[in-house]
XYZ file of C-alpha atoms in Angstrom:
543
model
C -51.033 52.168 242.770
C -47.998 54.188 242.581
C -44.593 52.886 241.443
C -42.249 55.665 242.495
C -38.754 54.700 241.530
C -35.877 56.068 243.666
C -33.276 57.055 240.951
C -35.653 59.037 238.751
C -34.147 59.526 235.325
C -33.987 63.311 234.407
C -33.622 65.042 231.003
C -30.198 66.413 230.527
C -31.315 69.785 229.594
C -33.830 72.029 227.788
C -33.899 74.519 225.047
C -32.149 74.482 221.666
C -29.655 71.735 222.374
C -27.434 69.612 220.195
C -30.179 67.178 220.107
C -32.484 69.652 218.510
C -29.666 70.179 215.883
C -29.843 66.383 215.189
C -33.606 66.767 214.531
C -33.084 69.492 212.057
C -30.298 67.678 210.385
C -32.658 64.612 209.833
C -33.665 66.069 206.668
C -30.392 65.078 205.179
C -31.472 61.396 205.027
C -31.219 58.153 207.006
C -27.397 58.606 207.732
C -28.186 61.418 210.278
C -30.741 59.144 211.929
C -28.141 56.385 212.023
C -25.468 58.702 213.585
C -28.075 59.784 216.253
C -28.860 56.073 217.175
C -25.109 55.241 217.408
C -24.506 58.098 219.735
C -25.814 56.030 222.721
C -23.217 54.871 224.966
C -23.153 53.177 228.572
C -22.651 56.653 230.074
C -25.600 58.289 228.294
C -28.348 59.080 230.799
C -31.253 60.521 228.613
C -31.049 62.739 225.521
C -31.931 66.303 225.976
C -35.290 66.902 224.338
C -36.607 70.390 223.527
C -40.438 70.490 224.135
C -40.870 73.758 222.275
C -41.096 73.758 218.363
C -39.117 76.547 216.846
C -41.069 79.532 215.218
C -39.308 78.785 211.926
C -40.390 75.041 211.868
C -42.380 73.859 208.970
C -44.297 70.790 208.397
C -41.395 68.818 206.738
C -39.243 69.785 209.836
C -41.717 68.443 212.112
C -42.031 65.183 210.294
C -38.233 64.783 210.166
C -38.131 65.505 214.011
C -40.678 62.788 214.576
C -38.719 60.356 212.555
C -35.492 61.151 214.517
C -37.199 60.730 217.776
C -38.614 57.348 216.700
C -35.040 56.421 215.847
C -33.947 57.473 219.237
C -36.659 55.455 220.860
C -35.286 52.412 218.901
C -31.692 53.042 219.875
C -32.726 53.481 223.546
C -34.440 50.008 223.527
C -31.296 48.583 222.037
C -29.296 50.149 224.861
C -31.745 48.934 227.481
C -31.456 45.455 225.932
C -27.615 45.446 226.297
C -27.852 46.850 229.854
C -30.562 44.120 230.750
C -28.185 41.402 229.769
C -25.371 42.890 231.642
C -27.505 43.428 234.671
C -28.569 39.658 234.479
C -25.032 38.383 234.323
C -24.007 40.518 237.472
C -27.111 39.542 239.519
C -26.627 35.902 238.586
C -22.953 36.074 239.769
C -23.875 37.710 242.961
C -26.592 35.113 243.677
C -24.113 32.287 243.039
C -21.567 34.032 245.337
C -24.377 34.224 247.990
C -24.832 30.455 247.799
C -28.020 30.415 245.957
C -28.848 26.941 244.464
C -28.244 26.712 240.702
C -31.936 26.097 239.944
C -32.973 29.351 241.599
C -30.379 31.651 239.896
C -32.044 34.537 238.195
C -34.821 34.860 240.587
C -36.255 38.431 240.745
C -34.005 39.762 237.908
C -36.937 40.323 235.469
C -39.045 41.903 238.173
C -36.282 44.449 238.903
C -36.020 45.335 235.184
C -39.839 45.788 235.182
C -39.805 48.099 238.069
C -36.980 50.261 236.435
C -39.170 50.337 233.265
C -42.429 50.887 234.943
C -43.804 47.680 233.652
C -45.428 44.676 235.174
C -43.365 41.917 236.454
C -44.602 39.437 233.654
C -43.637 42.208 231.083
C -40.259 42.548 232.727
C -39.550 38.844 232.209
C -40.431 38.959 228.531
C -38.246 42.104 228.129
C -35.388 40.142 229.604
C -35.838 37.287 227.490
C -36.063 39.624 224.465
C -32.735 41.214 225.430
C -30.947 37.935 225.871
C -31.974 36.690 222.451
C -31.079 39.930 220.587
C -27.701 40.409 222.303
C -26.577 36.791 222.349
C -28.100 35.299 219.239
C -29.456 37.951 216.921
C -26.876 40.664 216.364
C -28.353 41.752 213.034
C -31.812 42.344 214.568
C -30.143 44.263 217.425
C -28.275 46.317 214.944
C -31.502 47.130 213.093
C -32.954 48.058 216.429
C -30.129 50.466 217.189
C -30.304 52.173 213.718
C -34.107 52.560 213.782
C -34.828 49.974 211.087
C -36.752 48.029 213.702
C -38.690 49.217 216.862
C -39.014 47.140 219.969
C -42.327 45.544 219.112
C -41.144 44.373 215.687
C -37.850 43.032 217.324
C -40.059 41.207 219.774
C -41.987 39.542 216.780
C -38.664 38.354 215.330
C -37.586 36.834 218.478
C -40.909 35.165 219.011
C -40.995 33.517 215.773
C -37.545 32.078 216.184
C -38.076 30.766 219.634
C -37.441 27.041 219.872
C -34.712 27.031 217.263
C -31.204 26.096 218.128
C -28.821 29.050 218.582
C -27.077 28.314 215.296
C -30.385 28.304 213.428
C -31.602 31.350 215.049
C -28.412 33.110 214.140
C -28.947 31.943 210.506
C -32.500 33.312 210.291
C -31.173 36.572 211.799
C -28.599 36.754 209.094
C -31.009 35.976 206.366
C -33.479 38.911 207.607
C -30.503 41.437 208.286
C -31.588 44.999 207.526
C -29.290 45.546 204.622
C -31.277 42.852 202.692
C -34.242 45.073 202.606
C -36.378 42.758 204.562
C -37.813 45.508 206.784
C -38.501 48.103 203.994
C -42.129 48.911 204.017
C -43.323 45.739 205.574
C -46.117 45.509 208.108
C -46.086 43.310 211.237
C -47.995 40.463 209.570
C -45.660 40.327 206.630
C -42.564 40.404 209.027
C -44.028 37.507 211.091
C -44.626 35.533 207.939
C -41.172 35.980 206.556
C -39.560 35.060 209.977
C -41.799 32.114 210.195
C -40.884 30.845 206.749
C -37.338 31.217 207.260
C -37.404 29.299 210.476
C -39.363 26.489 208.913
C -36.876 26.135 206.115
C -33.939 25.886 208.310
C -35.649 23.427 210.923
C -39.046 22.160 209.884
C -38.998 19.421 212.605
C -38.576 21.882 215.503
C -41.136 24.206 214.042
C -43.618 21.334 213.773
C -42.945 20.126 217.162
C -43.427 23.565 218.515
C -46.812 23.754 216.824
C -47.851 20.564 218.408
C -46.645 21.665 221.746
C -48.607 24.871 221.542
C -51.819 23.101 222.197
C -50.597 22.758 225.884
C -50.763 26.488 226.275
C -54.426 26.758 225.541
C -56.251 28.954 228.080
C -59.008 31.406 228.667
C -58.394 34.921 229.640
C -60.406 37.925 230.762
C -59.367 41.658 229.918
C -61.251 44.938 230.885
C -62.766 46.933 227.917
C -64.172 50.384 227.890
C -67.786 51.143 228.860
C -68.134 48.316 231.409
C -67.386 45.639 228.800
C -64.713 42.994 228.783
C -62.840 40.788 226.443
C -63.135 37.020 227.054
C -60.483 35.291 224.985
C -59.685 31.708 224.348
C -56.445 30.456 222.963
C -57.423 27.088 221.124
C -55.954 24.808 218.660
C -57.229 26.020 215.344
C -59.607 23.207 214.641
C -61.336 23.693 218.048
C -61.490 27.391 217.689
C -63.140 27.192 214.198
C -65.602 24.551 215.423
C -66.666 26.785 218.350
C -67.060 29.827 216.068
C -68.895 27.780 213.500
C -71.429 26.578 215.959
C -72.095 30.088 217.427
C -72.395 31.536 213.918
C -74.787 28.735 212.726
C -77.211 29.247 215.724
C -77.083 32.997 215.317
C -77.948 32.671 211.607
C -80.933 30.373 212.500
C -82.335 32.895 215.065
C -81.871 35.755 212.652
C -83.779 33.950 209.944
C -86.544 33.221 212.494
C -86.869 36.932 213.083
C -84.820 37.545 216.175
C -84.113 41.396 216.360
C -80.632 40.945 217.810
C -77.533 41.432 215.662
C -75.610 38.566 214.584
C -72.621 39.405 216.950
C -75.124 39.872 219.807
C -76.672 36.547 219.218
C -73.301 34.736 219.073
C -72.160 36.494 222.370
C -75.430 35.725 224.125
C -75.251 32.115 223.009
C -71.721 31.773 224.218
C -72.599 33.014 227.679
C -75.601 30.699 228.030
C -73.682 27.610 226.739
C -70.914 28.251 229.251
C -72.971 29.134 232.330
C -76.183 27.296 231.695
C -78.068 30.521 232.496
C -79.567 32.967 230.012
C -78.270 35.911 232.032
C -75.001 34.323 232.762
C -74.672 35.209 236.417
C -75.596 32.389 238.800
C -74.160 31.579 242.116
C -71.015 33.604 241.565
C -69.822 36.121 244.195
C -68.381 39.211 242.508
C -67.922 41.554 245.602
C -68.837 44.840 243.899
C -67.820 47.827 246.082
C -70.307 50.592 246.078
C -71.062 53.454 248.559
C -74.454 53.465 250.367
C -75.350 56.647 248.650
C -74.927 55.172 245.280
C -76.827 52.055 246.131
C -79.743 53.417 248.030
C -79.839 57.310 246.979
C -79.023 57.220 243.337
C -75.809 59.043 244.015
C -73.353 59.261 241.020
C -70.262 58.096 242.905
C -68.812 55.269 240.760
C -68.432 51.667 241.972
C -65.645 49.296 241.748
C -65.878 45.824 240.249
C -62.916 43.688 241.326
C -61.033 42.317 238.421
C -62.402 45.001 236.201
C -62.006 48.544 237.804
C -64.359 51.546 237.923
C -67.860 51.255 236.726
C -70.761 53.763 236.664
C -73.121 53.823 239.616
C -76.131 53.291 237.517
C -74.673 50.271 235.937
C -73.764 48.820 239.281
C -77.278 49.387 240.598
C -78.814 47.581 237.459
C -76.283 44.649 238.128
C -77.596 44.358 241.664
C -81.281 44.985 241.100
C -81.787 43.849 237.490
C -83.138 46.112 234.759
C -85.580 48.761 236.067
C -88.928 48.904 234.358
C -90.353 52.069 233.026
C -91.597 53.772 236.256
C -94.446 55.433 234.506
C -95.813 52.108 233.339
C -95.273 50.171 236.608
C -98.286 48.912 238.503
C -99.776 51.431 240.878
C -97.399 54.149 239.611
C -98.229 57.674 240.763
C -98.773 60.724 238.445
C -95.308 61.782 238.640
C -94.014 58.417 237.469
C -92.889 57.016 240.863
C -93.806 53.574 241.971
C -96.851 53.385 244.019
C -97.724 51.069 246.996
C -98.527 48.218 244.744
C -95.320 48.199 242.916
C -91.997 46.513 243.833
C -89.629 49.298 245.091
C -86.089 48.947 243.959
C -83.408 51.017 245.476
C -81.545 53.269 243.203
C -82.183 53.081 239.488
C -84.877 55.324 238.003
C -86.720 55.193 241.199
C -83.911 56.693 243.221
C -85.224 60.218 242.980
C -88.711 59.384 244.203
C -89.865 60.019 247.770
C -88.570 57.230 250.152
C -86.381 55.678 247.368
C -83.916 53.301 248.739
C -85.281 52.968 252.185
C -85.965 49.374 253.302
C -89.398 48.738 254.438
C -88.219 46.349 257.082
C -84.887 45.032 258.439
C -83.437 42.598 255.924
C -85.807 43.515 253.263
C -84.214 45.350 250.242
C -87.099 47.522 249.375
C -89.819 45.060 249.808
C -88.882 42.689 247.047
C -90.690 39.334 247.014
C -88.602 36.529 248.446
C -88.460 34.596 245.103
C -87.102 37.599 243.144
C -83.485 36.496 242.347
C -82.483 40.192 241.421
C -82.649 40.896 245.190
C -80.692 37.814 246.589
C -77.638 39.778 247.508
C -75.373 39.960 250.622
C -74.321 43.323 251.921
C -70.952 43.574 253.769
C -70.256 46.862 255.276
C -66.826 48.483 254.729
C -66.281 51.527 256.967
C -63.853 54.084 255.700
C -62.266 57.183 257.253
C -64.380 60.223 256.096
C -61.288 62.227 255.245
C -58.838 59.854 253.541
C -61.150 57.016 252.376
C -58.772 54.512 254.416
C -60.458 51.360 255.448
C -60.964 50.847 259.181
C -58.428 48.439 260.553
C -59.467 44.781 261.315
C -56.794 42.675 263.219
C -56.370 38.990 263.875
C -53.939 36.905 265.880
C -54.347 33.962 263.494
C -51.261 32.800 261.477
C -53.315 32.393 258.366
C -55.612 35.295 257.260
C -59.129 34.304 258.313
C -61.918 34.636 255.659
C -63.185 38.021 256.838
C -59.754 39.592 256.860
C -59.037 37.997 253.447
C -62.074 39.708 252.049
C -61.064 43.008 253.766
C -57.733 43.005 252.079
C -58.813 41.925 248.742
C -61.438 44.757 248.812
C -58.784 47.211 249.766
C -56.142 46.156 247.240
C -58.239 45.137 244.314
C -55.126 43.911 242.371
C -51.632 42.738 243.054
C -49.938 45.498 245.148
C -46.673 45.171 243.344
C -46.041 48.580 241.482
C -47.155 48.336 237.936
C -48.630 44.942 238.245
C -52.388 44.672 237.930
C -52.575 40.883 237.970
C -55.463 39.360 240.059
C -54.818 38.654 243.754
C -53.832 35.025 244.270
C -52.010 34.998 247.584
C -52.469 37.006 250.860
C -49.052 37.873 251.960
C -47.421 39.065 255.320
C -45.545 42.143 254.276
C -43.301 41.569 257.243
C -42.841 37.871 257.329
C -44.431 35.867 260.054
C -41.059 34.370 260.946
C -39.599 37.861 261.362
C -42.346 38.852 263.870
C -44.921 40.100 261.263
C -48.527 39.985 262.578
C -51.461 38.776 260.768
C -53.237 42.297 260.499
C -54.792 44.374 257.755
C -51.693 46.790 257.874
C -49.348 43.890 257.485
C -51.245 42.051 254.970
C -51.185 42.636 251.160
C -52.792 41.016 248.268
C -50.270 39.784 245.685
C -50.208 37.514 242.515
C -48.334 34.223 242.742
C -45.398 35.398 240.679
C -44.882 38.560 242.869
C -45.222 36.681 246.108
C -42.542 34.285 245.012
C -40.214 37.188 243.822
C -40.673 38.990 247.201
C -39.168 35.881 248.908
C -35.921 36.018 246.865
C -32.720 37.169 248.645
C -32.235 40.778 248.852
C -35.866 41.673 248.532
C -37.583 43.487 251.475
C -40.989 45.060 252.144
C -42.397 46.991 254.884
C -45.541 49.003 255.614
C -45.061 52.826 255.616
C -46.274 54.564 258.727
C -47.236 58.184 258.788
C -48.221 59.912 261.997
C -51.657 61.184 261.987
C -53.126 58.456 259.651
C -56.582 57.155 260.272
C -55.375 53.831 261.731
C -51.994 54.962 262.930
C -50.079 52.291 261.111
C -49.482 50.954 257.727
C -50.524 54.020 255.865
C -48.538 56.512 253.778
C -48.802 60.101 252.942
C -51.921 59.471 250.937
C -53.682 58.374 254.037
C -54.250 54.913 252.462
C -52.317 51.645 252.972
C -48.877 52.064 251.554
C -45.948 49.379 251.051
C -42.254 50.251 250.450
C -40.655 47.713 248.364
C -36.791 47.497 248.233
C -34.986 45.445 245.591
C -31.480 43.838 245.886
C -29.838 46.802 244.245
C -31.257 49.168 246.971
C -33.840 50.857 244.837
C -37.121 51.581 246.500
C -40.597 51.665 245.207
C -44.007 52.556 246.879
C -47.339 51.014 246.350
C -50.578 52.753 247.669
C -53.945 51.061 247.826
C -56.293 52.359 245.271
C -58.922 54.775 246.438
C -62.345 53.053 247.275
C -65.609 54.608 245.971
C -66.389 57.558 248.033
C -63.001 58.796 248.646
C -62.984 62.617 248.732
C -61.870 64.034 245.388
C -59.836 66.929 247.073
C -58.073 64.430 249.189
C -57.145 62.279 246.125
C -56.084 65.420 244.335
C -53.784 66.515 247.317
C -52.395 63.031 247.430
C -51.457 63.185 243.749
C -49.915 66.692 244.064
C -47.874 65.588 247.061
C -46.715 62.469 245.304
C -45.662 64.615 242.278
C -43.732 67.175 244.387
C -41.820 64.236 246.002
C -40.822 62.878 242.614
C -39.739 66.294 241.249
C -37.705 66.772 244.496
C -35.992 63.448 244.040
C -35.401 64.111 240.376
C -33.686 67.443 241.085
C -31.297 65.575 243.569
C -30.426 62.979 240.997
C -29.894 65.616 238.394
C -27.314 67.376 240.745
C -25.631 64.158 241.383
C -24.796 63.216 237.792
C -23.455 65.334 234.816
C -25.874 66.255 232.134
C -25.246 64.491 228.672
C -26.608 65.595 225.336
C -27.146 63.414 222.458
C -24.655 64.181 219.784
C -25.723 64.242 216.053
C-alpha cells in the first residue's frame, strides 16, 4: 500500500551547507551538539543535509558527524512533540466549534499525525500521548530530548513507566531524572526503565501497585510475522501464569529429550505448545487460511510466490507443502519410475518435487486433486478461483446490490486488500466498509468496498474525513482503480491533506507492470516535492 502525503517535506538544499559546518564543529564537544539541537524553530522545515562525504574527512570526523545527526534526530522528535500538542489543541477547538459532543473530541487526531509521520494509526495515537506527556508534564525529559541526551524511544520508556501517576508525581519523577543529574550517562534501556520505575514507586507506591494489579486485564495473545515463513506467537500473561506455562513446556521437553527424542529442546517446547492449544499434532485442523496462489505455482511447480493472509509473501514450494503435506522422496515412492517420478501406483501430488514430472499437476478426473484417496486429509482443500487482469493483476469486478457485503464479495475484497487499507496500517481486516457511504449513494460493489481495521473504520467516520475510489480511464474494470491498474483509494483528512492507498499486488502480477507502477509513483512524489519546495523558502540548520 502506498501512503503518499500531499505536502511532501523537501530538504532545504544540498552541498557544503551550514549544517555541514555544524557537523565538522561537533568535534568541539557536546556544546556544539546542543546548539544544533536548539536551532530548531517552528519555522524550520528540514535541515539541509549533504549526502557526500568530503574528501578530507577522516574517521573521527565521520563519527562526529554521526553524533550530530543523532542529536538532530532527537531535536526533530522534540519539535514534532510540541507541534503534535499544538495540533491537538487546534483540532479539538475546531471540533468543539463544529458542535461535536465532548466525549468525541479528539477523534482522528492521532490518525492524522500518523499519516504525516508515515506511521500506523495505532502508532500515531501513542506518539500523540507521548507528546502530551512530555510537553505538559515532563519538561526535563523534553529538554533532554531536544539536546540529544535522550532519543525518542528512551523518552517513550520514561513516559511509559510514569503512566498512572498524578501530574504532580510525574513532574517530580521527571525532576529527579533530569539530564543534568547524570541519570542518562551511559545507561541502557533496561537500567533507565528500572530507575524510572523505582522513582515512581517511591513517590506513589499505592498507584504503582494498583497499576500492576490492573495490568492483568491487559493479558492477550498476538501474532506477528517473522522471516522465512515463520511467525511469533506471543502471550502477555501475569508473571505467575507465564512461568507456569513455560515450566510445563520445559519439563515435557526435558522428559522427551531424556527418552531419546532427536528434536531440540526449543523444538519440543514449540511442538508441545501447538499440540496443547489445537489438540492436533500438526496444529492445523478445520481452519480456513485462504492461501492465494497462482494456478501455475500450485499445479506446475512454478516459482511465483504465494500470499498468506495475515502474514504476507511466502515461497511457492512452502505453499505447496502446506496444501499437500510433505512430499515423500520421489525415488523411493511405490511404483516410482527410473527417473524418480511417481509411477501409476503412487499418489500423485500437484507441485512439490513431482511438479517437473510428466503429467504433474493434472487432475485425473474433475474434483480429484491428482487422484488422492478420499481419506487423505492433505487433499481436503477447497479452491476458489480469482480471475485477474493479465496486464495489471487487478481482480475482476464482482458487484452486488445488497446493503451488506455478501459472503462471496467479502472474501473477494479480503483477498484483494489483505490488510487494512489505511496507508501505513497493516492491521488485520475487521470491517468491510463502503468507501462512499451507503447513505451518500455508495453502492455495495467491489470498487466501492474496502477492508479496514476497526479503529480505522471509526476514524473514517469522524467529521472532516472523506474517501473515494480513484478512477483512471483505461483501467481493467473501468472504475475504482488508480494509476497502478489496481484498486486505489484517496483519503482526505480534515486539514485537506490527501493520501492514496493501492491494493497490494496479487501473486502473478507482471513484474514489469509493478516496476512501472513504482516508477510512476516516485515521479509523482518528486513532482509534488518540487512544487512544495518552490512554495516555501529553504531553511538551513544553523550551528
